Amino acid sequence: MVTILMSLIFTDRRMALKQISSNKCFGGLQKVFEHESVELKCKMKFAVYLPPKAETGKCPALYWLSGLTCTEQNFISKSGYHQAASEHGLVVIFLWQVRNFKQGASDCIWFSKIELTYNFFFFLKSVSAFAPICNPVLCPWGKKAFTGYLGTDQSKWKTYDATHLVKSYPGSQLDILIDQGKDDQFLSDGQLLPDNFIAACTEKKIPVVFRLQEGYDHSYYFIATFIADHIRHHAKYLNA
């Protein structure tokens, strides 16, 4: 199953996967794999949690996408997601984000960070996010990241900006859940612009549940507090 997943994620299907760890957790298995990336010319890792149900049948998959300061270990060791994933029978896949744009990382990030986050947004029934960068074309962090991903031609950026994409959303109704820490330093610094995204959704009559959580910051303590809600949010559609 992991080989099939990776053949979908990466264009080079000849790569050899090396399992570097496997740990029992809430009846399932938390695995980490390593492979040599042809695109990035370096070793890459990704993590897959297989719930107990995966031993006897197929399970739907949920992708977790973190920011550029995370390795494959951050989410799997800090978020506390395993119990909820086990209970709902979800495979959870974490893709490591490459941070060095000069290392030729754009191809991998293009798929794992941008394609899955924004373009696949239009093929999902449910979307959820923590501390979302909802309008990266306008925020300082987004401008820096999109320059690294896509180059300096800003006319191309809007194709990968969720706030702009939702304005031309052609699909069926979405169920969107966003949790944002009120004490998030990136929110107060103007690096996160959820109001722009909410306004775009309102214009398109797409409902959004936006929860501004008092006292919470940008850390994994915040994520661990609400991760079970987000897994349930997706499981009701993935298991339907």
CSV table of C-alpha atoms in Angstrom, one decimal:
chain,number,residue,atom,x,y,z
A,1,MET,CA,0.0,0.0,0.0
A,2,VAL,CA,2.8,2.4,0.9
A,3,THR,CA,4.4,1.8,-2.5
A,4,ILE,CA,1.2,2.7,-4.3
A,5,LEU,CA,0.9,5.9,-2.3
A,6,MET,CA,4.4,6.9,-3.1
A,7,SER,CA,3.9,6.2,-6.8
A,8,LEU,CA,1.0,8.7,-6.7
A,9,ILE,CA,3.0,11.3,-4.8
A,10,PHE,CA,6.2,11.2,-6.8
A,11,THR,CA,6.7,10.9,-10.6
A,12,ASP,CA,9.7,8.6,-10.3
A,13,ARG,CA,8.2,5.1,-9.5
A,14,ARG,CA,11.6,3.4,-9.6
A,15,MET,CA,12.7,4.7,-6.2
A,16,ALA,CA,13.5,2.2,-3.4
A,17,LEU,CA,11.8,2.7,-0.1
A,18,LYS,CA,13.7,1.9,3.1
A,19,GLN,CA,11.7,1.5,6.3
A,20,ILE,CA,13.7,3.2,9.1
A,21,SER,CA,11.2,2.8,12.0
A,22,SER,CA,8.0,1.1,13.0
A,23,ASN,CA,6.3,1.6,16.3
A,24,LYS,CA,3.1,0.1,17.7
A,25,CYS,CA,0.7,2.9,18.7
A,26,PHE,CA,-3.0,2.5,19.7
A,27,GLY,CA,-3.2,-0.9,18.1
A,28,GLY,CA,-1.8,0.4,14.8
A,29,LEU,CA,1.7,1.1,13.4
A,30,GLN,CA,3.5,4.4,13.0
A,31,LYS,CA,6.1,3.9,10.3
A,32,VAL,CA,8.8,6.2,8.8
A,33,PHE,CA,10.3,5.5,5.4
A,34,GLU,CA,13.3,7.0,3.6
A,35,HIS,CA,14.0,7.2,-0.2
A,36,GLU,CA,16.4,8.9,-2.5
A,37,SER,CA,14.7,11.7,-4.3
A,38,VAL,CA,15.6,12.1,-7.9
A,39,GLU,CA,14.1,15.5,-8.1
A,40,LEU,CA,15.8,16.9,-5.0
A,41,LYS,CA,19.0,14.9,-5.2
A,42,CYS,CA,18.9,14.1,-1.5
A,43,LYS,CA,17.3,11.6,0.9
A,44,MET,CA,13.7,12.2,1.9
A,45,LYS,CA,11.5,10.8,4.6
A,46,PHE,CA,7.8,10.4,5.0
A,47,ALA,CA,5.6,9.0,7.8
A,48,VAL,CA,2.6,6.7,7.5
A,49,TYR,CA,0.3,5.6,10.3
A,50,LEU,CA,-1.6,2.4,9.7
A,51,PRO,CA,-4.6,1.9,12.0
A,52,PRO,CA,-5.6,-1.6,13.2
A,53,LYS,CA,-8.3,-1.8,10.5
A,54,ALA,CA,-5.5,-1.7,7.8
A,55,GLU,CA,-4.5,-5.2,8.8
A,56,THR,CA,-7.7,-6.7,7.4
A,57,GLY,CA,-8.9,-4.2,4.7
A,58,LYS,CA,-8.6,-0.9,2.9
A,59,CYS,CA,-8.7,2.4,4.9
A,60,PRO,CA,-9.1,6.0,3.7
A,61,ALA,CA,-6.1,8.2,3.8
A,62,LEU,CA,-5.7,11.6,5.4
A,63,TYR,CA,-2.7,13.8,4.5
A,64,TRP,CA,-1.2,16.2,7.1
A,65,LEU,CA,0.8,19.1,5.7
A,66,SER,CA,3.1,21.0,8.0
A,67,GLY,CA,5.1,24.2,7.6
A,68,LEU,CA,8.6,24.6,6.5
A,69,THR,CA,10.2,24.2,9.9
A,70,CYS,CA,8.9,20.6,10.4
A,71,THR,CA,10.6,17.3,9.8
A,72,GLU,CA,8.6,14.0,9.6
A,73,GLN,CA,8.9,13.7,13.4
A,74,ASN,CA,7.1,16.9,14.5
A,75,PHE,CA,3.5,15.9,13.8
A,76,ILE,CA,3.8,12.2,14.6
A,77,SER,CA,5.5,12.8,18.0
A,78,LYS,CA,3.8,16.0,19.2
A,79,SER,CA,0.2,16.2,17.9
A,80,GLY,CA,-1.3,13.2,19.7
A,81,TYR,CA,-3.3,12.2,16.6
A,82,HIS,CA,-2.9,8.5,16.8
A,83,GLN,CA,-5.8,7.6,19.1
A,84,ALA,CA,-8.4,9.4,17.0
A,85,ALA,CA,-6.9,8.0,13.7
A,86,SER,CA,-7.0,4.5,15.2
A,87,GLU,CA,-10.6,4.9,16.4
A,88,HIS,CA,-11.8,6.2,13.0
A,89,GLY,CA,-9.7,3.8,10.9
A,90,LEU,CA,-7.7,6.4,9.0
A,91,VAL,CA,-4.3,6.0,7.4
A,92,VAL,CA,-2.5,9.3,8.1
A,93,ILE,CA,0.4,10.3,5.8
A,94,PHE,CA,2.9,13.0,6.7
A,95,LEU,CA,5.1,14.5,3.9
A,96,TRP,CA,8.4,16.1,5.0
A,97,GLN,CA,8.8,19.6,3.8
A,98,VAL,CA,12.1,20.6,2.2
A,99,ARG,CA,13.2,24.1,3.3
A,100,ASN,CA,16.1,24.9,1.1
A,101,PHE,CA,14.8,26.4,-2.1
A,102,LYS,CA,18.3,26.5,-3.6
A,103,GLN,CA,18.6,22.8,-3.3
A,104,GLY,CA,16.1,22.2,-6.1
A,105,ALA,CA,13.3,21.6,-3.7
A,106,SER,CA,10.5,23.2,-5.6
A,107,ASP,CA,9.3,20.1,-7.5
A,108,CYS,CA,8.7,18.1,-4.3
A,109,ILE,CA,7.2,21.0,-2.4
A,110,TRP,CA,5.0,21.8,-5.4
A,111,PHE,CA,3.2,18.6,-5.0
A,112,SER,CA,3.3,17.9,-1.3
A,113,LYS,CA,2.8,21.5,-0.1
A,114,ILE,CA,0.9,23.3,-2.8
A,115,GLU,CA,-0.9,20.8,-4.9
A,116,LEU,CA,-2.3,18.9,-2.0
A,117,THR,CA,-3.1,21.9,0.0
A,118,TYR,CA,-4.7,24.1,-2.7
A,119,ASN,CA,-5.5,22.3,-5.9
A,120,PHE,CA,-6.8,19.2,-4.3
A,121,PHE,CA,-8.9,21.5,-2.2
A,122,PHE,CA,-11.4,21.5,-5.0
A,123,PHE,CA,-11.9,17.8,-5.1
A,124,LEU,CA,-12.5,17.3,-1.3
A,125,LYS,CA,-15.8,17.3,0.6
A,126,SER,CA,-14.1,18.5,3.8
A,127,VAL,CA,-11.2,20.8,4.5
A,128,SER,CA,-9.6,21.7,7.8
A,129,ALA,CA,-6.7,23.8,8.9
A,130,PHE,CA,-4.8,25.0,11.9
A,131,ALA,CA,-3.4,28.6,11.9
A,132,PRO,CA,-4.0,28.8,8.1
A,133,ILE,CA,-2.0,31.0,5.8
A,134,CYS,CA,-5.2,31.8,3.9
A,135,ASN,CA,-4.0,34.5,1.6
A,136,PRO,CA,-0.2,34.0,1.0
A,137,VAL,CA,-0.2,36.3,-2.0
A,138,LEU,CA,-0.6,39.2,0.4
A,139,CYS,CA,1.2,38.1,3.6
A,140,PRO,CA,5.0,38.6,4.0
A,141,TRP,CA,5.7,34.9,4.7
A,142,GLY,CA,3.6,33.9,1.7
A,143,LYS,CA,5.5,36.2,-0.6
A,144,LYS,CA,8.8,34.8,0.5
A,145,ALA,CA,7.6,31.2,0.2
A,146,PHE,CA,5.8,31.6,-3.1
A,147,THR,CA,8.9,33.3,-4.6
A,148,GLY,CA,10.8,30.2,-3.6
A,149,TYR,CA,8.2,27.8,-4.9
A,150,LEU,CA,7.0,29.6,-8.1
A,151,GLY,CA,9.5,32.3,-8.9
A,152,THR,CA,9.1,36.1,-9.1
A,153,ASP,CA,6.2,36.2,-11.5
A,154,GLN,CA,3.4,37.1,-9.1
A,155,SER,CA,0.7,36.6,-11.7
A,156,LYS,CA,1.2,32.8,-11.3
A,157,TRP,CA,0.8,32.9,-7.5
A,158,LYS,CA,-2.9,33.3,-7.4
A,159,THR,CA,-3.4,29.9,-8.9
A,160,TYR,CA,-2.1,28.5,-5.7
A,161,ASP,CA,-3.6,30.9,-3.2
A,162,ALA,CA,-6.7,29.4,-1.4
A,163,THR,CA,-8.4,32.8,-1.0
A,164,HIS,CA,-8.2,33.4,-4.8
A,165,LEU,CA,-9.1,29.8,-5.7
A,166,VAL,CA,-12.2,29.8,-3.6
A,167,LYS,CA,-13.6,32.8,-5.5
A,168,SER,CA,-13.8,30.6,-8.6
A,169,TYR,CA,-14.7,27.4,-6.9
A,170,PRO,CA,-16.9,25.3,-9.3
A,171,GLY,CA,-17.5,22.1,-7.3
A,172,SER,CA,-20.0,20.9,-4.8
A,173,GLN,CA,-20.5,22.2,-1.3
A,174,LEU,CA,-17.5,22.1,1.1
A,175,ASP,CA,-17.4,21.6,4.8
A,176,ILE,CA,-14.6,23.8,6.1
A,177,LEU,CA,-13.2,23.8,9.7
A,178,ILE,CA,-10.5,26.2,10.7
A,179,ASP,CA,-9.0,26.6,14.2
A,180,GLN,CA,-6.9,29.7,14.8
A,181,GLY,CA,-5.1,30.5,18.1
A,182,LYS,CA,-6.0,34.0,19.2
A,183,ASP,CA,-2.5,34.4,20.8
A,184,ASP,CA,-0.7,33.2,17.7
A,185,GLN,CA,2.2,35.5,17.2
A,186,PHE,CA,2.0,35.1,13.4
A,187,LEU,CA,-1.7,36.3,13.5
A,188,SER,CA,-0.9,39.4,15.4
A,189,ASP,CA,2.1,40.1,13.1
A,190,GLY,CA,-0.1,40.0,10.0
A,191,GLN,CA,1.4,36.8,8.7
A,192,LEU,CA,-1.9,35.0,8.7
A,193,LEU,CA,-4.9,36.5,7.0
A,194,PRO,CA,-7.9,34.2,7.7
A,195,ASP,CA,-10.4,37.1,7.4
A,196,ASN,CA,-9.6,37.3,3.7
A,197,PHE,CA,-10.4,33.7,3.2
A,198,ILE,CA,-13.6,33.8,5.2
A,199,ALA,CA,-14.8,36.9,3.2
A,200,ALA,CA,-14.1,35.0,-0.1
A,201,CYS,CA,-16.1,32.0,1.1
A,202,THR,CA,-19.0,34.3,2.2
A,203,GLU,CA,-19.1,35.8,-1.2
A,204,LYS,CA,-19.4,32.3,-2.8
A,205,LYS,CA,-21.9,31.2,-0.1
A,206,ILE,CA,-19.5,28.5,1.2
A,207,PRO,CA,-20.0,28.0,4.9
A,208,VAL,CA,-16.9,28.1,7.1
A,209,VAL,CA,-16.6,27.1,10.8
A,210,PHE,CA,-13.9,29.4,12.0
A,211,ARG,CA,-12.9,29.0,15.7
A,212,LEU,CA,-10.7,31.6,17.2
A,213,GLN,CA,-9.3,29.8,20.3
A,214,GLU,CA,-8.6,32.1,23.3
A,215,GLY,CA,-5.1,31.8,24.7
A,216,TYR,CA,-3.7,29.4,22.1
A,217,ASP,CA,-0.6,30.1,20.1
A,218,HIS,CA,1.1,28.6,17.0
A,219,SER,CA,2.5,25.6,18.8
A,220,TYR,CA,1.8,21.8,18.8
A,221,TYR,CA,0.1,22.3,22.2
A,222,PHE,CA,-2.6,24.1,20.3
A,223,ILE,CA,-2.7,21.4,17.6
A,224,ALA,CA,-2.8,18.6,20.1
A,225,THR,CA,-5.8,20.2,21.9
A,226,PHE,CA,-8.0,20.2,18.8
A,227,ILE,CA,-6.6,17.5,16.5
A,228,ALA,CA,-9.3,14.9,17.4
A,229,ASP,CA,-12.0,17.4,16.2
A,230,HIS,CA,-10.3,17.7,12.9
A,231,ILE,CA,-9.8,13.9,12.4
A,232,ARG,CA,-13.5,13.5,13.2
A,233,HIS,CA,-14.4,16.2,10.8
A,234,HIS,CA,-12.8,14.3,7.9
A,235,ALA,CA,-13.7,10.8,9.1
A,236,LYS,CA,-17.4,11.5,8.7
A,237,TYR,CA,-16.9,11.9,4.9
A,238,LEU,CA,-14.0,9.5,4.4
A,239,ASN,CA,-15.9,6.7,6.1
A,240,ALA,CA,-19.3,7.5,4.6
